[in-house]
Amino acid sequence: MDKTARGCIPQQHHITVKMSSNTEHQRIYDKKNYCLYCEKPFAKITRHLKQKHSDKVEVAKALAHRHGSTMHSLLLGKIRNMGNYHHNCSVLSSGNGLIIPKRQATYLSTVTDYLPCKFCFAMYVRTDLWRHHKRCKLQVKNDGPVKRKVQASCSLMLPTDTTISSGLKEILQDMTYDNVTQVVKSDHLILSLGERMFLKNGEVRRHRADIRNKMRELARFLLSARKIDKDIIFLKDLINPGKFNTVLEAVKSLTGFDAATNRFSVPSTALKLRHSLVKVSYIVQGEALRQEDNVLRGRAEQFIKLIELEWTTHVSSNALKTLYQKKWNSPQTLPLSEDIKKLHDHLKSLAELNKKALIDHPSQRSWSELSQVTLTQLILFNRRREGEVSRMEVQTYLHRNKHSMHDEILKSLSPFEKKLCENLIRVEIRGKRGRKVPVLFPRNAQESVELLIKTRDEVGISPSNPYIFARPYYGSLENIRGCDSLKRYAESCDAQHPENITSTKLRKHVATVSQLLNLETHELDQLATFMGHDIGVHREFYRLPEETLQIAKVSRILYALEDGIGKFKGQSLEDITPNINYEEEFSDLDAEDVQSEQTATTSQEGTSKFGHSDELATTSRQAIGDIQKSSPTGALFC
């Protein structure tokens, strides 16, 4: 058995695969098949079944068909394959014996090269299993979604040391079957972590990818540790203070640590592995408490203590430095207003065409096109995370709050705000970390969504698919990805910089541009709540440090410090205009432009002293209102 296979499934190092004994000039019939009932090998398994087990139900059904017929051969062949399958499973469980494949190879092979067919139970080379599935005569077709990962689903038929729940099996079915997945399925601790993550968030389908990624991340870490220390077999062997140095070396090897520069190639993985190792250490502690194993519990507790003491020095500090330095001097790009307007107009025209096409000739193609256009419109209008809108469910939309607004609140609104409330509906959906976030539907989006829901059955959308923007093909239970739709239409609308039109950058665009508006604290809170995060996150992460604003605003204070800050006492940042030697500082700027600003500032000071500040505030509010009415996204700030 090769080193890769032995590293993936270490307990199977005494297992061999039956090879063909044929020579160049002679065919040798030495293959024996195992009986399903006797569990013994026989060279003539069909004759043995007829003579010794004709009273068994499966054999009787096969013998009821005419000798030589297709069903007669198929049913007897399945019984033969099941006998070999049970024998192979017992060999894999014990770690010692001979595997009987469907076809004997003429070259040396390993047990990890073979997987059983889930229909006929025969053991085939896993790279050829997809080809066999196409022509397997015992295949049972169902009405559910088409599963394309044949190896992943068939690998679940192999025995494991851990009992796997049905929910976790669905997650493992979508996992690409390779040496990393083999480690996941053979390690009890990794599967236990997957089970706990599934119990916490497994009912939300989008979290299942996170569970798969976390399990594969630990499996890659375990493979890296095995290369350093040959005594490491399972992840549990690393939860030991004596192996902590091996853990650190494995993390650095996996994440590409450069000792010369103290930098990581993949710093995010190095940071995430700490949390994963702490979680599996808690699992080991729980097992030790159940088994009353004080030695194992002590090892797990000391391992966690070492992580608290040493991890920051050896891993976290350098990983965070790498992450922060990658962001230094990187361009802070935001979408252009012209590009957003082009995309808005492009989507509006496509929505009308696709609605007409779906009404006149309902088809999966027209339904899918309208679904993608509507999804992109909602992401663009609401500046919402694309995944939140993509996963909106039909029942959530239908059972939205339809009660009318209170009279007292309605009277306090302006005529423009009342008009907005009449034309917009509000639907609350699940956001990041389970937060309740609203989505506003303009009139055209409402019409499109109503049409999509109405024609679901007509175009063949799976009734089990809960999403409004469902994938229409192959009976899928998944939703359309909003990022793909947004990218597609951004490129097709002749935008100048389509790569900047993403859901994240659209959200940052709102947070950054809102600095230009004179929003009160409670108005900022409302905007941050609508965006789905608190005001601290809004200011620290979503509001970009705009270079222009920093240069134009903060530099006022720096020059004022040189000129003498005392004479600007009591003035706001906008009122500070220090005297600058324009010939030295601004060679390409007309001094009259800056001096005119000083004059304007002086006049504003005089106006504010004479008590006209209320009139100025009223004028500025009216100007902002005009901008909101003329802008396609103005309603967002209302």
Short mmCIF file of C-alpha atoms in Angstrom, two decimals, residues 210-505:
data_model
loop_
_atom_site.label_atom_id
_atom_site.label_comp_id
_atom_site.label_asym_id
_atom_site.label_seq_id
_atom_site.Cartn_x
_atom_site.Cartn_y
_atom_site.Cartn_z
CA ASP A 210 -18.88 26.17 6.26
CA ILE A 211 -19.10 22.82 8.06
CA ARG A 212 -17.47 21.01 5.13
CA ASN A 213 -14.70 23.61 4.90
CA LYS A 214 -13.96 23.44 8.61
CA MET A 215 -13.71 19.64 8.57
CA ARG A 216 -11.45 19.64 5.50
CA GLU A 217 -9.29 22.35 7.06
CA LEU A 218 -8.60 20.14 10.08
CA ALA A 219 -7.96 17.15 7.80
CA ARG A 220 -5.33 19.10 5.82
CA PHE A 221 -3.77 20.14 9.12
CA LEU A 222 -3.64 16.50 10.24
CA LEU A 223 -1.99 15.44 6.98
CA SER A 224 0.61 18.17 7.47
CA ALA A 225 1.28 16.95 11.03
CA ARG A 226 1.72 13.34 9.85
CA LYS A 227 4.55 14.42 7.57
CA ILE A 228 6.37 15.95 10.55
CA ASP A 229 5.70 13.23 13.14
CA LYS A 230 5.19 9.64 12.00
CA ASP A 231 3.57 8.74 15.33
CA ILE A 232 0.56 10.94 14.58
CA ILE A 233 -2.38 8.92 13.27
CA PHE A 234 -5.52 10.71 14.41
CA LEU A 235 -6.26 14.31 15.36
CA LYS A 236 -6.74 13.18 18.95
CA ASP A 237 -3.02 12.35 19.10
CA LEU A 238 -2.22 16.05 18.63
CA ILE A 239 -4.38 17.18 21.58
CA ASN A 240 -1.42 16.62 23.85
CA PRO A 241 0.92 19.21 25.41
CA GLY A 242 3.85 17.02 24.39
CA LYS A 243 2.87 17.43 20.72
CA PHE A 244 2.36 21.20 20.85
CA ASN A 245 5.60 21.91 18.98
CA THR A 246 4.44 19.54 16.25
CA VAL A 247 1.16 21.46 16.10
CA LEU A 248 3.00 24.76 15.63
CA GLU A 249 5.22 23.30 12.90
CA ALA A 250 2.22 21.78 11.11
CA VAL A 251 0.34 25.10 11.18
CA LYS A 252 3.35 26.95 9.77
CA SER A 253 3.90 24.30 7.09
CA LEU A 254 0.23 24.31 6.06
CA THR A 255 -0.05 28.11 5.88
CA GLY A 256 3.28 28.78 4.15
CA PHE A 257 5.22 30.49 6.95
CA ASP A 258 8.45 32.20 5.85
CA ALA A 259 10.96 32.18 8.72
CA ALA A 260 13.08 34.89 7.06
CA THR A 261 10.28 37.47 7.00
CA ASN A 262 8.02 36.03 9.73
CA ARG A 263 5.06 36.22 7.36
CA PHE A 264 2.33 33.71 6.40
CA SER A 265 1.15 33.00 2.85
CA VAL A 266 -2.33 32.13 4.16
CA PRO A 267 -2.66 34.05 7.46
CA SER A 268 -6.44 33.60 7.75
CA THR A 269 -6.08 29.80 7.97
CA ALA A 270 -3.47 30.15 10.71
CA LEU A 271 -5.90 32.27 12.74
CA LYS A 272 -8.86 29.95 12.17
CA LEU A 273 -6.95 26.83 13.19
CA ARG A 274 -6.65 28.15 16.74
CA HIS A 275 -10.43 28.25 17.16
CA SER A 276 -10.80 24.79 15.61
CA LEU A 277 -8.17 23.26 17.89
CA VAL A 278 -9.80 24.79 20.96
CA LYS A 279 -13.17 23.36 19.91
CA VAL A 280 -11.85 19.84 19.40
CA SER A 281 -10.00 20.12 22.73
CA TYR A 282 -13.32 20.83 24.43
CA ILE A 283 -14.77 17.76 22.69
CA VAL A 284 -11.91 15.64 24.07
CA GLN A 285 -12.56 17.08 27.54
CA GLY A 286 -16.21 16.10 27.28
CA GLU A 287 -15.32 12.55 26.26
CA ALA A 288 -12.83 12.31 29.13
CA LEU A 289 -15.46 13.44 31.64
CA ARG A 290 -17.94 10.86 30.34
CA GLN A 291 -15.33 8.11 30.54
CA GLU A 292 -13.96 9.42 33.88
CA ASP A 293 -10.50 9.51 32.29
CA ASN A 294 -8.55 12.07 34.32
CA VAL A 295 -5.36 11.61 32.30
CA LEU A 296 -7.08 12.45 29.00
CA ARG A 297 -8.90 15.40 30.57
CA GLY A 298 -5.64 16.75 31.98
CA ARG A 299 -3.95 16.54 28.58
CA ALA A 300 -6.76 18.45 26.90
CA GLU A 301 -6.82 21.15 29.61
CA GLN A 302 -3.05 21.61 29.45
CA PHE A 303 -3.17 21.77 25.65
CA ILE A 304 -5.73 24.62 25.80
CA LYS A 305 -3.55 26.37 28.39
CA LEU A 306 -0.57 26.15 26.03
CA ILE A 307 -2.64 27.67 23.22
CA GLU A 308 -3.53 30.60 25.48
CA LEU A 309 0.10 31.12 26.48
CA GLU A 310 2.02 30.45 23.26
CA TRP A 311 -0.25 30.79 20.23
CA THR A 312 -0.22 34.58 20.09
CA THR A 313 3.57 34.73 20.08
CA HIS A 314 4.20 31.97 17.54
CA VAL A 315 1.21 32.35 15.19
CA SER A 316 -1.41 35.05 15.75
CA SER A 317 0.81 38.14 15.99
CA ASN A 318 2.64 37.47 12.72
CA ALA A 319 -0.55 36.34 10.97
CA LEU A 320 -2.34 39.58 11.92
CA LYS A 321 0.66 41.63 10.80
CA THR A 322 0.52 39.90 7.44
CA LEU A 323 -3.20 40.59 7.09
CA TYR A 324 -2.89 44.26 8.02
CA GLN A 325 0.13 44.96 5.86
CA LYS A 326 -1.56 43.50 2.79
CA LYS A 327 -4.18 46.24 3.12
CA TRP A 328 -1.64 49.07 3.33
CA ASN A 329 -1.69 51.43 0.34
CA SER A 330 -4.19 49.23 -1.46
CA PRO A 331 -6.61 51.18 -3.65
CA GLN A 332 -9.96 51.80 -1.95
CA THR A 333 -12.18 51.52 -5.01
CA LEU A 334 -15.90 52.33 -4.98
CA PRO A 335 -18.45 51.99 -7.80
CA LEU A 336 -19.01 55.05 -9.97
CA SER A 337 -22.39 56.77 -9.88
CA GLU A 338 -22.55 56.62 -13.70
CA ASP A 339 -22.00 52.85 -13.61
CA ILE A 340 -24.73 52.36 -11.01
CA LYS A 341 -27.13 54.43 -13.12
CA LYS A 342 -26.27 52.40 -16.25
CA LEU A 343 -26.87 49.15 -14.37
CA HIS A 344 -30.16 50.46 -12.97
CA ASP A 345 -31.46 51.38 -16.45
CA HIS A 346 -30.18 48.11 -17.96
CA LEU A 347 -31.97 46.01 -15.34
CA LYS A 348 -35.17 48.00 -15.77
CA SER A 349 -35.31 47.27 -19.52
CA LEU A 350 -34.42 43.59 -19.04
CA ALA A 351 -37.13 43.20 -16.38
CA GLU A 352 -39.83 44.41 -18.78
CA LEU A 353 -38.65 42.10 -21.58
CA ASN A 354 -38.43 39.02 -19.36
CA LYS A 355 -41.78 39.66 -17.68
CA LYS A 356 -43.45 39.81 -21.08
CA ALA A 357 -41.63 36.64 -22.21
CA LEU A 358 -42.64 34.74 -19.07
CA ILE A 359 -46.30 35.78 -19.39
CA ASP A 360 -46.52 34.94 -23.12
CA HIS A 361 -44.44 31.74 -23.17
CA PRO A 362 -43.65 30.36 -19.69
CA SER A 363 -40.38 28.40 -19.68
CA GLN A 364 -37.53 27.65 -17.31
CA ARG A 365 -35.24 29.94 -19.29
CA SER A 366 -37.52 33.00 -19.11
CA TRP A 367 -38.26 32.29 -15.44
CA SER A 368 -34.55 32.03 -14.65
CA GLU A 369 -33.75 35.27 -16.51
CA LEU A 370 -36.47 37.24 -14.70
CA SER A 371 -35.39 35.72 -11.39
CA GLN A 372 -31.79 36.83 -11.86
CA VAL A 373 -32.77 40.34 -12.96
CA THR A 374 -35.14 40.81 -10.00
CA LEU A 375 -32.54 39.49 -7.56
CA THR A 376 -29.95 41.94 -8.89
CA GLN A 377 -32.44 44.82 -8.67
CA LEU A 378 -33.14 44.11 -5.00
CA ILE A 379 -29.44 43.85 -4.15
CA LEU A 380 -28.73 47.12 -5.95
CA PHE A 381 -31.66 49.04 -4.44
CA ASN A 382 -31.26 47.83 -0.86
CA ARG A 383 -27.45 47.63 -0.84
CA ARG A 384 -28.02 44.31 0.87
CA ARG A 385 -25.56 41.41 1.18
CA GLU A 386 -26.14 39.27 -1.89
CA GLY A 387 -26.50 36.04 0.08
CA GLU A 388 -29.25 37.44 2.30
CA VAL A 389 -31.47 38.40 -0.64
CA SER A 390 -30.60 35.24 -2.61
CA ARG A 391 -31.81 33.01 0.23
CA MET A 392 -35.14 34.78 0.73
CA GLU A 393 -37.87 32.16 1.02
CA VAL A 394 -41.32 32.15 -0.53
CA GLN A 395 -43.07 31.72 2.82
CA THR A 396 -41.14 34.65 4.29
CA TYR A 397 -42.41 36.90 1.51
CA LEU A 398 -46.00 35.66 1.65
CA HIS A 399 -46.25 35.93 5.44
CA ARG A 400 -44.74 39.42 5.69
CA ASN A 401 -46.30 42.02 7.97
CA LYS A 402 -49.19 43.55 5.99
CA HIS A 403 -50.70 45.68 8.76
CA SER A 404 -51.18 49.36 8.01
CA MET A 405 -49.10 52.03 9.73
CA HIS A 406 -50.29 53.75 12.91
CA ASP A 407 -52.17 57.00 12.33
CA GLU A 408 -49.92 59.02 14.63
CA ILE A 409 -46.78 57.94 12.77
CA LEU A 410 -48.44 58.48 9.40
CA LYS A 411 -49.41 62.05 10.28
CA SER A 412 -45.83 62.91 11.22
CA LEU A 413 -44.50 61.99 7.77
CA SER A 414 -44.02 64.41 4.91
CA PRO A 415 -46.02 63.97 1.68
CA PHE A 416 -42.93 62.59 -0.05
CA GLU A 417 -42.37 60.03 2.73
CA LYS A 418 -46.05 59.00 2.62
CA LYS A 419 -45.71 58.37 -1.10
CA LEU A 420 -42.68 56.16 -0.46
CA CYS A 421 -44.59 54.12 2.12
CA GLU A 422 -47.41 53.55 -0.39
CA ASN A 423 -45.07 52.27 -3.11
CA LEU A 424 -42.67 50.19 -1.02
CA ILE A 425 -43.25 47.01 0.96
CA ARG A 426 -40.94 45.73 3.69
CA VAL A 427 -39.95 42.10 4.24
CA GLU A 428 -37.85 40.95 7.20
CA ILE A 429 -35.33 38.19 6.49
CA ARG A 430 -32.52 36.41 8.32
CA GLY A 431 -29.23 38.28 8.07
CA LYS A 432 -25.71 37.72 9.27
CA ARG A 433 -25.45 36.00 12.67
CA GLY A 434 -29.21 35.54 12.75
CA ARG A 435 -29.98 39.27 12.76
CA LYS A 436 -33.33 40.47 11.49
CA VAL A 437 -32.73 42.68 8.46
CA PRO A 438 -35.34 44.38 6.24
CA VAL A 439 -35.58 44.32 2.44
CA LEU A 440 -37.56 47.04 0.66
CA PHE A 441 -39.43 46.08 -2.52
CA PRO A 442 -40.13 48.82 -5.09
CA ARG A 443 -43.29 48.48 -7.18
CA ASN A 444 -41.55 46.90 -10.20
CA ALA A 445 -39.76 44.33 -8.00
CA GLN A 446 -43.07 43.44 -6.30
CA GLU A 447 -44.66 42.69 -9.67
CA SER A 448 -41.73 40.52 -10.74
CA VAL A 449 -41.66 38.51 -7.50
CA GLU A 450 -45.43 37.93 -7.62
CA LEU A 451 -45.09 36.64 -11.19
CA LEU A 452 -42.19 34.36 -10.24
CA ILE A 453 -44.16 32.80 -7.37
CA LYS A 454 -47.26 32.42 -9.52
CA THR A 455 -45.45 30.54 -12.34
CA ARG A 456 -43.22 28.26 -10.23
CA ASP A 457 -45.26 25.11 -10.81
CA GLU A 458 -45.88 25.92 -14.46
CA VAL A 459 -42.16 26.02 -15.36
CA GLY A 460 -41.23 23.01 -13.23
CA ILE A 461 -39.56 24.47 -10.14
CA SER A 462 -39.15 21.79 -7.48
CA PRO A 463 -41.91 22.09 -4.82
CA SER A 464 -39.29 21.26 -2.18
CA ASN A 465 -37.20 24.32 -3.09
CA PRO A 466 -38.14 27.02 -0.53
CA TYR A 467 -36.37 29.97 -2.17
CA ILE A 468 -37.96 32.72 -4.26
CA PHE A 469 -34.92 32.87 -6.52
CA ALA A 470 -34.59 29.11 -6.96
CA ARG A 471 -32.37 27.27 -9.42
CA PRO A 472 -34.84 25.94 -12.00
CA TYR A 473 -32.82 23.08 -13.50
CA TYR A 474 -32.29 19.41 -12.53
CA GLY A 475 -34.76 19.61 -9.63
CA SER A 476 -32.27 21.67 -7.63
CA LEU A 477 -32.99 22.64 -4.02
CA GLU A 478 -30.50 25.52 -4.07
CA ASN A 479 -30.86 29.23 -4.82
CA ILE A 480 -29.37 31.43 -7.53
CA ARG A 481 -26.18 33.15 -6.39
CA GLY A 482 -26.61 36.91 -6.28
CA CYS A 483 -22.91 37.62 -6.82
CA ASP A 484 -22.98 35.78 -10.16
CA SER A 485 -26.05 37.68 -11.34
CA LEU A 486 -24.65 41.05 -10.22
CA LYS A 487 -21.35 40.38 -12.00
CA ARG A 488 -23.09 39.23 -15.16
CA TYR A 489 -25.29 42.30 -15.55
CA ALA A 490 -22.56 44.71 -14.45
CA GLU A 491 -20.43 43.46 -17.36
CA SER A 492 -23.27 43.60 -19.86
CA CYS A 493 -24.44 47.17 -19.09
CA ASP A 494 -21.32 48.84 -20.57
CA ALA A 495 -20.15 50.09 -17.19
CA GLN A 496 -16.78 51.79 -17.09
CA HIS A 497 -15.56 49.72 -14.11
CA PRO A 498 -17.88 46.68 -13.74
CA GLU A 499 -15.43 44.96 -11.39
CA ASN A 500 -16.26 47.57 -8.72
CA ILE A 501 -19.98 46.78 -8.71
CA THR A 502 -20.20 44.14 -5.99
CA SER A 503 -22.58 43.87 -3.05
CA THR A 504 -19.81 44.61 -0.53
CA LYS A 505 -18.57 47.70 -2.39
#
